């Protein structure tokens, strides 16, 4: 029977916007996808990447069947096998590893390829299975943990503003965030604020697309954001513009923090940040006298050695100015902490305590691992110190299983590859980290080939392992109903039936939303200011740069992390890898636009073509992330030079805190 069907779904990718989409299905085939025009945040628009999603599901290189390695590790040579053969071999190898080395020798390495609460990282898909097996605990700390902890130490939560309330703001500070590339739907609300008179400032080491559209751009030295925050607050105090009533009622540690602020006059902040003193003073005056002020700071700002402290100090600003009193005032980093689903990690299924392994430490912590199970991740393309990771993945004693949709660099090192469904082929529950909505994704079409969703893969593997724990076999709808059963007031009126019917539901929060107008979720109910001497931790590059260059690896406008890194049209648009170099740095090294260089340090190198540009400040170079190493010139991407080193909180990654030099690539 023919006919058209409209199926509501949601984008699963690692972006704050988590768009609602509508898939048109005709005769069992998805023929059209568009942003849902009825959803208030999506407003009918998808990004340049996701606009090609249906094309991506039908790509020629889609993995459609289980595979077993036939060639050397890294060769990408495989033979097709059946699901039963794959699961039997996996079950046999897992039992042997656990019997000989213990469950800690198994590392389930989960990434942010999907942020689903059923199939993806937000619900820790597969955790029940891994707990029954006794595998290591995986900590997904590669993305936002330093900033989240910094905010939580100040506010008691990483949650903050409803981004839609930027439409009510009068001063909008986009701090270390490129909105038009990474989460462009917020721009509509920024434009609404502008229509009401808001002034927009972009603080970023790079003059991004967003900075081009702002009223003002401050080119900050990487890793010095906390110093700028203190300098701005120094101007606020010099104007006697602090909100004394709010400080007295809703904060603690003010006198100590006030003394710290007084140690940061504009001139000192300017010297540390590289921003002219008059620009620091001018923005400080705006901050002092403009209510409400909204600060948007996202994950890039905290990917350096002092990243957690930077977010902690920035989060102190609306505590001083009292912006939390006002609709449209405060800080927006992530809305994830406003989501109160019933996520049961099922630690009761563990027979004993297990080892904790951190995602950012893959290169070093693989030493005692005998099975690496990678899903929704591409560590060869996305994780620090990729040369050491490559050497680890070449080990014959490391049994590597990869659940994937496409033949990534990581797949090339697998022993067994399991085909994974894409978002149009399975059901999932989502909540954006940049808005206040829950989203439902209904499968629009049947899975391609023999692909299975994550939950079904683990159900089948549990059966092959002979596991009898009943919860391992819960259906997706049972898992979704459990997620919605927390009883939290934010879920009032939100049912599974309603979500499936409507596709999206705003959580039960008021609009406008003033989360901290009357206090904070801290033990004292007050915002906790940093202690004196603890409000600024300089990054490694800002301390020790010398004549070397600080490498920034911003998000690409073409790829989303490494998703779409194999899409022919997006690869064509991205062209060859480039490295932006300030004219002064290029002249000092005798470089000109178009020359190919090695971007090199003690970890390794990658190749890129020079683009001399004043979009980066002196001492800073930039090359976007997201390319698959095997699709680059030279076979490496910027992670070849990124240190496996921790930020100050949560062992966060330091993608924007690495020193490099540029060397001309010899002509062959």
XYZ file of C-alpha atoms in Angstrom:
668
model
C 0.000 0.000 0.000
C 1.518 3.323 -1.043
C 1.182 6.686 0.637
C 3.123 9.322 2.528
C 3.739 9.361 6.258
C 5.206 12.161 8.394
C 7.361 10.808 11.227
C 8.566 13.042 14.070
C 12.117 12.629 15.258
C 15.098 14.398 16.798
C 18.732 14.942 15.870
C 21.021 12.733 18.006
C 24.279 14.589 17.454
C 26.569 16.379 19.896
C 25.102 19.858 19.526
C 23.186 21.950 22.078
C 20.239 22.448 19.727
C 18.958 18.821 19.503
C 16.643 19.751 16.653
C 13.183 18.362 16.165
C 12.766 17.055 12.641
C 10.041 15.674 10.398
C 10.804 12.769 8.056
C 8.522 12.138 5.099
C 8.263 8.429 4.297
C 6.884 7.152 1.008
C 6.504 3.450 0.262
C 8.786 2.600 3.192
C 11.585 4.971 2.152
C 12.567 8.246 3.806
C 12.351 10.777 0.990
C 12.539 14.108 2.817
C 13.729 15.559 6.099
C 13.132 19.073 7.394
C 13.351 20.902 10.677
C 10.082 20.810 12.577
C 8.418 24.205 12.049
C 6.169 23.684 15.074
C 9.023 23.233 17.566
C 9.851 26.628 19.160
C 13.616 26.179 19.217
C 14.141 24.409 15.890
C 11.662 26.677 14.043
C 11.892 24.614 10.865
C 15.663 24.907 10.301
C 18.398 22.266 10.344
C 22.128 22.924 10.021
C 24.222 22.554 6.867
C 25.482 19.205 8.142
C 22.219 17.555 9.161
C 20.494 18.752 6.005
C 22.404 15.899 4.340
C 21.407 13.269 6.924
C 19.129 11.179 4.697
C 21.810 11.131 2.023
C 24.234 10.000 4.731
C 22.052 7.033 5.735
C 22.231 5.741 2.158
C 25.968 6.327 1.642
C 27.885 3.742 -0.373
C 30.318 3.121 2.492
C 27.616 2.399 5.096
C 28.449 -0.704 7.165
C 25.501 -3.057 6.729
C 26.703 -6.431 8.059
C 28.910 -7.821 10.857
C 32.572 -8.046 9.857
C 35.629 -9.993 11.027
C 39.184 -8.786 10.474
C 41.187 -10.676 7.855
C 44.230 -8.438 7.384
C 46.705 -6.763 9.758
C 45.300 -4.356 12.341
C 44.878 -0.954 10.769
C 44.490 -2.362 7.273
C 40.689 -2.148 7.218
C 40.478 -5.628 5.657
C 37.405 -7.604 6.730
C 35.121 -10.453 5.726
C 31.370 -10.572 6.167
C 30.043 -12.874 8.894
C 26.638 -13.518 10.438
C 25.348 -11.931 13.616
C 25.431 -15.327 15.344
C 29.051 -15.847 14.332
C 29.984 -12.362 15.546
C 28.189 -12.669 18.892
C 29.465 -16.202 19.517
C 33.056 -15.108 18.902
C 32.619 -12.028 21.092
C 31.023 -14.056 23.889
C 33.856 -16.595 23.799
C 36.549 -13.915 23.864
C 34.863 -11.911 26.633
C 34.474 -14.992 28.865
C 38.144 -15.879 28.378
C 39.328 -12.340 29.138
C 37.177 -12.046 32.263
C 38.255 -15.499 33.480
C 41.974 -14.779 32.998
C 42.264 -11.047 33.659
C 39.036 -10.016 35.396
C 36.277 -7.727 34.190
C 38.476 -4.652 34.674
C 40.385 -5.716 31.550
C 37.298 -4.857 29.471
C 36.839 -1.175 28.617
C 33.487 -0.102 27.110
C 34.498 3.144 25.382
C 31.339 5.170 24.757
C 31.344 8.530 22.988
C 28.958 11.314 22.021
C 28.106 10.082 18.533
C 24.562 9.967 19.879
C 23.249 11.853 22.907
C 20.215 9.610 23.215
C 18.946 8.416 26.565
C 18.148 4.983 25.079
C 20.720 4.405 22.357
C 23.393 6.939 23.287
C 25.690 8.397 25.882
C 23.196 10.371 27.995
C 21.606 7.180 29.292
C 24.928 5.270 29.247
C 23.593 2.688 26.797
C 24.790 -0.803 27.635
C 25.670 -0.031 31.244
C 23.495 -2.841 32.630
C 25.299 -5.381 30.467
C 28.727 -4.066 31.428
C 27.854 -4.109 35.128
C 26.745 -7.728 34.986
C 29.976 -8.560 33.157
C 32.010 -6.567 35.715
C 33.698 -4.372 33.089
C 35.546 -1.155 33.878
C 33.510 1.988 34.448
C 33.910 4.454 31.588
C 33.896 8.180 32.415
C 32.864 10.331 29.482
C 34.950 13.356 30.418
C 36.218 14.484 27.033
C 33.712 17.222 26.314
C 32.443 19.478 29.086
C 33.381 18.143 32.507
C 35.806 20.888 33.612
C 33.311 23.647 32.896
C 30.435 21.705 34.430
C 32.359 21.170 37.657
C 33.454 24.806 37.752
C 29.861 25.950 37.441
C 28.678 23.410 40.006
C 31.239 24.582 42.550
C 29.903 28.111 42.176
C 26.177 27.559 41.585
C 25.588 24.023 42.858
C 24.618 23.003 39.313
C 25.877 23.434 35.771
C 22.352 24.460 34.748
C 21.584 28.100 34.193
C 19.593 30.288 31.845
C 16.965 29.141 29.402
C 18.685 30.188 26.146
C 15.366 31.427 24.778
C 15.556 34.211 27.349
C 18.424 35.816 25.429
C 15.586 37.527 23.585
C 15.066 39.550 26.795
C 18.741 40.523 27.295
C 20.235 43.988 26.832
C 23.914 42.963 26.866
C 24.837 39.592 25.346
C 28.364 38.264 25.827
C 29.235 35.286 23.632
C 32.266 34.002 25.482
C 34.348 31.366 23.719
C 31.410 30.171 21.657
C 30.840 30.253 17.901
C 27.052 30.233 17.835
C 26.619 30.370 14.069
C 28.671 27.193 13.636
C 27.928 25.266 16.835
C 24.262 25.685 17.755
C 22.987 28.297 15.327
C 19.364 28.208 16.542
C 20.308 30.406 19.500
C 21.074 33.188 17.028
C 17.357 33.753 16.453
C 16.928 34.638 20.122
C 20.030 36.823 20.040
C 18.511 38.655 17.077
C 15.294 39.081 19.045
C 17.363 40.607 21.853
C 19.090 42.899 19.381
C 15.738 44.059 18.093
C 15.056 45.149 21.675
C 18.323 47.060 21.898
C 20.835 44.409 23.025
C 24.548 44.932 22.375
C 26.418 41.748 21.359
C 30.056 41.093 22.248
C 32.075 38.078 21.081
C 35.087 37.089 23.202
C 37.153 34.580 21.249
C 40.797 34.032 20.213
C 39.477 33.669 16.644
C 37.361 36.125 14.694
C 34.699 33.547 13.908
C 31.526 33.782 11.831
C 29.792 34.769 15.049
C 32.366 37.429 15.885
C 31.826 38.908 12.414
C 28.145 39.381 13.245
C 28.686 40.743 16.762
C 28.805 44.440 17.588
C 32.274 43.970 19.060
C 34.953 41.276 19.064
C 37.610 40.950 21.758
C 40.475 38.695 20.665
C 41.462 37.148 23.975
C 44.683 35.211 24.587
C 43.708 31.526 24.953
C 43.302 30.347 28.534
C 43.045 33.807 30.144
C 39.253 34.099 30.383
C 39.160 34.169 34.193
C 41.587 37.100 34.187
C 39.239 39.018 31.898
C 36.258 38.201 34.135
C 38.138 39.600 37.137
C 39.130 42.739 35.217
C 35.542 43.354 34.151
C 34.343 42.937 37.723
C 37.008 45.400 38.846
C 35.286 48.010 36.660
C 31.897 47.035 38.123
C 33.238 47.671 41.628
C 34.917 50.919 40.598
C 31.471 52.067 39.440
C 29.912 50.846 42.699
C 27.497 48.902 40.474
C 27.497 45.614 42.409
C 24.081 44.445 43.652
C 24.625 44.669 47.408
C 21.191 43.291 48.259
C 21.652 40.217 46.081
C 25.174 39.710 47.396
C 23.958 39.825 50.998
C 20.994 37.522 50.462
C 22.262 34.944 48.007
C 26.079 34.648 48.036
C 28.889 33.563 50.334
C 32.601 34.401 50.342
C 32.016 37.873 48.951
C 34.567 39.792 50.972
C 37.340 37.378 50.036
C 36.335 37.430 46.373
C 35.992 41.200 46.421
C 39.619 41.441 47.567
C 40.609 39.158 44.678
C 38.780 41.401 42.203
C 40.581 44.458 43.545
C 43.875 42.722 42.699
C 42.865 42.791 39.014
C 42.773 46.378 37.729
C 42.058 46.846 34.054
C 45.731 47.257 33.189
C 46.663 43.887 34.691
C 43.757 42.127 32.981
C 44.760 43.719 29.672
C 48.370 42.600 30.027
C 47.386 38.993 30.776
C 44.603 38.670 28.193
C 46.125 40.610 25.332
C 42.978 42.748 25.040
C 43.576 46.519 24.975
C 42.902 48.174 28.332
C 40.375 50.567 26.833
C 38.354 47.614 25.468
C 38.388 45.877 28.859
C 37.256 49.086 30.520
C 34.552 49.731 27.919
C 33.011 46.258 28.317
C 33.324 46.565 32.083
C 31.298 49.778 31.956
C 28.621 48.085 29.860
C 28.521 45.200 32.323
C 28.252 47.578 35.245
C 25.307 49.514 33.864
C 23.344 47.084 31.668
C 20.646 44.857 33.120
C 19.975 42.195 32.172
C 23.293 40.816 30.917
C 23.392 37.297 29.473
C 26.620 35.351 29.089
C 26.769 32.406 26.708
C 29.832 30.232 27.303
C 30.123 26.754 25.822
C 32.528 23.855 25.847
C 35.442 25.313 23.929
C 36.125 27.846 26.671
C 37.079 25.164 29.211
C 39.367 22.928 27.155
C 42.585 24.121 28.739
C 44.509 23.619 31.955
C 42.516 26.236 33.869
C 39.180 25.568 32.210
C 37.156 24.648 35.279
C 38.327 27.697 37.167
C 37.565 29.914 34.154
C 33.939 28.796 34.152
C 33.748 29.124 37.918
C 34.895 32.741 37.811
C 32.682 33.648 34.848
C 29.722 32.134 36.727
C 30.466 34.530 39.577
C 29.730 37.586 37.428
C 25.899 37.532 37.687
C 26.273 36.920 41.421
C 28.033 40.277 41.694
C 25.775 42.166 39.289
C 22.559 40.513 40.486
C 21.627 39.540 36.944
C 19.984 36.365 38.202
C 17.145 38.571 39.459
C 16.181 39.529 35.919
C 14.632 37.559 33.060
C 17.326 37.444 30.403
C 20.182 37.683 32.903
C 22.767 35.111 33.978
C 24.973 32.457 32.396
C 24.036 29.748 29.891
C 26.489 26.854 29.559
C 24.392 23.684 29.444
C 20.771 22.988 30.279
C 21.484 19.302 30.965
C 21.250 19.703 34.737
C 17.651 20.880 34.318
C 16.793 17.430 32.915
C 15.635 15.115 35.703
C 15.008 11.775 34.063
C 15.296 8.557 36.044
C 18.726 7.405 34.877
C 19.505 4.296 36.914
C 23.160 3.289 36.438
C 22.256 -0.076 38.003
C 25.354 -0.301 40.156
C 23.471 -2.962 42.115
C 24.331 -5.328 39.246
C 28.049 -5.063 40.028
C 29.401 -8.044 41.934
C 32.347 -5.968 43.188
C 33.875 -2.499 42.728
C 35.470 -2.007 39.310
C 38.208 0.161 37.895
C 37.312 3.629 36.630
C 38.809 4.644 33.295
C 38.753 8.153 31.872
C 37.946 8.753 28.233
C 40.697 11.337 27.818
C 43.312 8.845 29.057
C 42.836 6.248 26.340
C 46.449 6.317 25.128
C 47.934 5.553 28.543
C 45.184 3.539 30.236
C 44.972 0.874 27.508
C 48.126 -0.782 28.837
C 46.255 -3.314 31.002
C 43.131 -3.572 28.811
C 42.475 -6.768 26.864
C 39.144 -5.831 25.266
C 38.272 -2.377 23.979
C 34.617 -2.006 22.949
C 34.049 1.236 21.039
C 30.591 2.581 20.331
C 29.349 6.005 19.282
C 32.973 7.084 19.279
C 35.868 7.436 16.864
C 38.880 7.821 19.154
C 41.389 7.609 16.311
C 39.854 10.790 14.984
C 38.704 12.513 18.163
C 40.926 11.705 21.136
C 44.140 13.309 22.354
C 47.580 11.946 21.477
C 46.349 9.915 18.522
C 49.775 8.531 17.629
C 50.006 6.705 20.952
C 46.433 5.492 20.541
C 47.331 4.084 17.139
C 50.258 2.174 18.639
C 47.969 0.723 21.307
C 45.327 -0.346 18.793
C 47.967 -2.272 16.843
C 48.425 -4.679 19.773
C 47.475 -8.236 18.843
C 46.514 -8.971 22.457
C 43.891 -6.204 22.423
C 40.528 -7.581 21.267
C 38.736 -4.605 19.731
C 35.039 -4.506 18.907
C 33.556 -1.448 17.180
C 29.843 -0.757 16.721
C 29.653 1.663 13.804
C 27.789 3.007 10.803
C 30.821 3.850 8.644
C 34.436 2.659 8.174
C 36.170 5.199 10.401
C 39.859 5.104 11.235
C 38.936 3.341 14.474
C 37.043 0.645 12.555
C 40.243 -0.122 10.642
C 41.797 -1.440 13.885
C 38.835 -3.584 14.952
C 38.732 -7.370 15.210
C 34.937 -7.440 14.980
C 32.721 -4.698 13.525
C 28.998 -4.605 14.313
C 26.657 -2.568 12.067
C 24.754 0.148 13.936
C 21.472 1.781 13.057
C 21.135 5.468 12.318
C 18.647 7.840 13.911
C 15.889 7.350 11.339
C 15.967 3.592 12.077
C 15.469 3.334 15.851
C 13.578 4.956 18.711
C 15.199 7.236 21.244
C 14.557 9.891 23.879
C 16.514 13.151 23.842
C 16.941 16.389 25.761
C 18.997 19.207 24.281
C 21.785 20.735 26.345
C 20.905 24.086 24.800
C 17.153 24.248 25.385
C 14.373 23.165 27.752
C 12.597 20.484 25.704
C 12.348 16.712 25.775
C 12.262 15.146 22.316
C 11.107 11.804 21.002
C 12.587 10.060 17.985
C 10.281 7.571 16.333
C 11.876 5.227 13.771
C 10.861 6.307 10.289
C 12.170 3.351 8.300
C 13.449 -0.186 8.831
C 17.143 -0.601 9.661
C 19.449 -0.721 6.674
C 20.983 -4.125 5.955
C 21.509 -6.064 9.168
C 22.120 -3.021 11.362
C 20.912 -3.204 14.955
C 20.338 -0.424 17.464
C 22.534 -0.269 20.553
C 19.923 -1.623 22.959
C 19.113 -4.616 20.745
C 22.799 -5.420 20.264
C 23.302 -5.674 24.011
C 20.093 -7.671 24.458
C 21.344 -10.218 21.929
C 24.842 -10.309 23.370
C 23.461 -10.878 26.869
C 21.523 -13.872 25.521
C 24.642 -15.279 23.833
C 26.507 -14.843 27.134
C 23.762 -16.766 28.962
C 23.015 -13.836 31.283
C 19.799 -14.215 33.253
C 19.361 -10.748 34.806
C 15.816 -9.777 33.695
C 16.525 -6.039 33.266
C 19.028 -6.808 30.477
C 16.099 -7.645 28.244
C 13.869 -4.609 28.849
C 12.396 -3.278 25.618
C 13.076 0.239 24.380
C 9.575 1.355 25.358
C 10.048 -0.105 28.851
C 13.358 1.747 29.164
C 11.743 4.991 27.999
C 8.882 4.657 30.478
C 11.403 4.110 33.270
C 13.314 7.242 32.262
C 10.150 9.311 32.562
C 9.258 7.873 35.982
C 11.453 10.100 38.163
C 8.508 12.028 39.597
C 10.440 15.305 39.345
C 8.175 18.356 39.010
C 9.868 19.305 35.728
C 8.236 16.226 34.185
C 4.700 17.093 35.260
C 2.410 16.344 32.339
C 5.149 14.601 30.343
C 4.135 11.065 29.414
C 5.543 8.614 26.914
C 2.296 8.597 24.960
C 2.315 12.383 24.745
C 5.949 12.490 23.648
C 5.383 9.893 20.932
C 2.351 11.749 19.667
C 3.701 15.317 19.780
C 7.428 14.681 19.229
C 8.553 17.290 21.767
C 7.384 18.702 25.091
C 8.763 21.643 27.035
C 9.719 20.579 30.523
C 7.623 22.126 33.266
C 9.712 25.229 33.867
C 8.319 28.766 33.776
C 9.015 31.142 30.921
C 10.772 33.434 31.514
C 12.982 31.263 33.696
C 14.882 32.765 36.640
C 16.614 29.716 38.167
C 18.559 31.536 40.901
C 16.469 34.597 41.652
C 15.825 33.239 45.144
C 18.879 31.101 45.834
C 21.055 28.245 44.631
C 21.097 24.441 44.983
C 24.154 24.543 47.240
C 24.252 23.345 50.866
C 23.916 26.953 52.081
C 21.477 27.970 49.344
C 23.987 30.624 48.252
C 26.331 31.160 45.331
C 29.892 30.270 46.387
C 32.540 32.683 45.156
C 36.086 31.412 44.505
C 38.562 31.911 47.325
C 41.226 34.567 47.007
C 44.076 33.365 44.818
C 41.912 30.582 43.361
C 39.967 32.520 40.725
C 42.496 32.275 37.878
C 44.499 29.242 36.779
C 46.502 30.164 33.686
C 46.689 27.636 30.874
C 49.962 25.957 30.006
C 50.197 27.877 26.740
C 49.586 31.246 28.394
C 52.340 30.501 30.924
C 55.029 28.993 28.735
C 54.418 29.950 25.115
C 57.596 31.909 24.453
C 58.143 31.904 20.695
C 55.913 28.879 20.157
C 52.351 29.107 18.905
C 49.179 28.158 20.744
C 47.055 25.814 18.657
C 43.264 26.170 18.769
C 41.140 23.413 17.185
C 37.678 24.956 16.777
C 34.569 23.177 15.563
C 34.237 22.896 11.820
C 31.298 24.401 9.995
C 31.275 21.278 7.823
C 31.696 18.346 10.229
C 30.270 17.670 13.683
C 33.174 16.243 15.658
C 34.085 13.459 13.181
C 30.489 12.765 12.115
C 30.069 13.459 8.380
C 33.854 13.282 7.996
C 33.359 10.847 5.103
C 30.563 12.720 3.322
C 31.844 13.493 -0.203
C 30.007 16.795 -0.597
C 30.978 18.079 2.851
C 34.579 16.999 2.256
C 34.512 18.929 -1.014
C 33.252 22.031 0.778
C 35.852 21.693 3.524
C 38.728 21.533 0.989
C 42.207 20.644 2.248
C 43.095 21.236 5.916
C 44.268 24.763 6.638
C 46.078 26.436 9.504
C 45.259 30.088 10.161
C 48.412 32.075 10.928
C 48.611 35.706 11.973
C 50.564 37.888 9.490
C 53.251 38.707 12.061
C 53.846 35.034 12.863
C 53.862 34.131 9.173
C 56.404 36.853 8.370
C 58.658 35.758 11.239
C 58.702 32.231 9.784
C 58.879 33.187 6.124
C 55.485 31.636 5.411
C 52.844 32.662 2.907
C 49.326 31.549 2.058
C 49.170 28.201 0.259
C 52.392 26.744 1.595
C 52.091 23.322 3.189
C 53.505 23.002 6.686
C 53.953 20.481 9.424
C 52.201 21.594 12.583
C 54.530 19.867 15.000
C 55.400 19.336 18.662
C 56.744 16.558 20.876
C 53.660 14.388 20.260
C 53.806 14.355 16.460
C 52.555 16.434 13.580
C 49.812 16.957 11.042
C 49.911 18.654 7.665
C 47.954 21.749 6.719
C 48.081 24.562 4.191
C 48.889 28.020 5.525
C 46.243 30.709 5.374
C 47.720 34.019 6.521
C 44.909 35.825 8.298
C 44.256 38.447 10.926
C 41.344 36.283 12.124
C 43.780 34.878 14.690
C 45.832 36.988 17.054
C 49.597 36.992 17.109
C 50.853 33.855 18.829
C 47.721 31.832 17.977
C 47.138 29.373 15.128
C 43.881 27.579 14.388
C 42.917 24.459 12.471
C 39.377 23.046 12.673
C 38.741 19.611 14.156
C 36.623 16.833 12.695
C 38.586 15.316 9.814
C 39.173 11.593 9.643
C 42.936 11.043 9.629
C 42.738 8.740 6.588
C 40.965 11.474 4.623
C 43.672 14.064 5.307
C 46.948 14.854 3.635
C 49.560 13.006 5.659
C 47.154 10.717 7.530
C 46.897 12.757 10.754
C 44.605 15.430 12.161
C 45.228 17.982 14.939
C 44.874 15.355 17.686
C 48.330 14.147 16.727
C 49.741 17.170 18.595
C 47.220 17.389 21.466
C 48.581 16.402 24.871
C 46.984 13.687 26.949
C 46.920 16.080 29.893
C 44.236 17.089 32.399
C 42.385 20.326 32.938
C 42.105 21.536 36.528
C 38.746 19.842 37.181
C 37.363 16.427 36.259
C 40.345 15.442 34.105
C 38.863 17.474 31.273
C 40.563 17.582 27.871
C 43.004 20.318 26.799
C 42.355 20.606 23.061
C 43.009 24.372 23.130
C 46.139 24.333 25.275
C 48.938 22.955 23.109
C 52.091 24.599 21.845
C 53.299 23.935 18.313
C 55.717 25.140 15.682
C 55.284 25.342 11.923
C 57.786 23.709 9.593
C 57.673 23.749 5.806
C 56.792 20.321 4.435
C 59.612 19.303 2.077
C 58.603 18.969 -1.564
C 58.776 15.362 -2.757
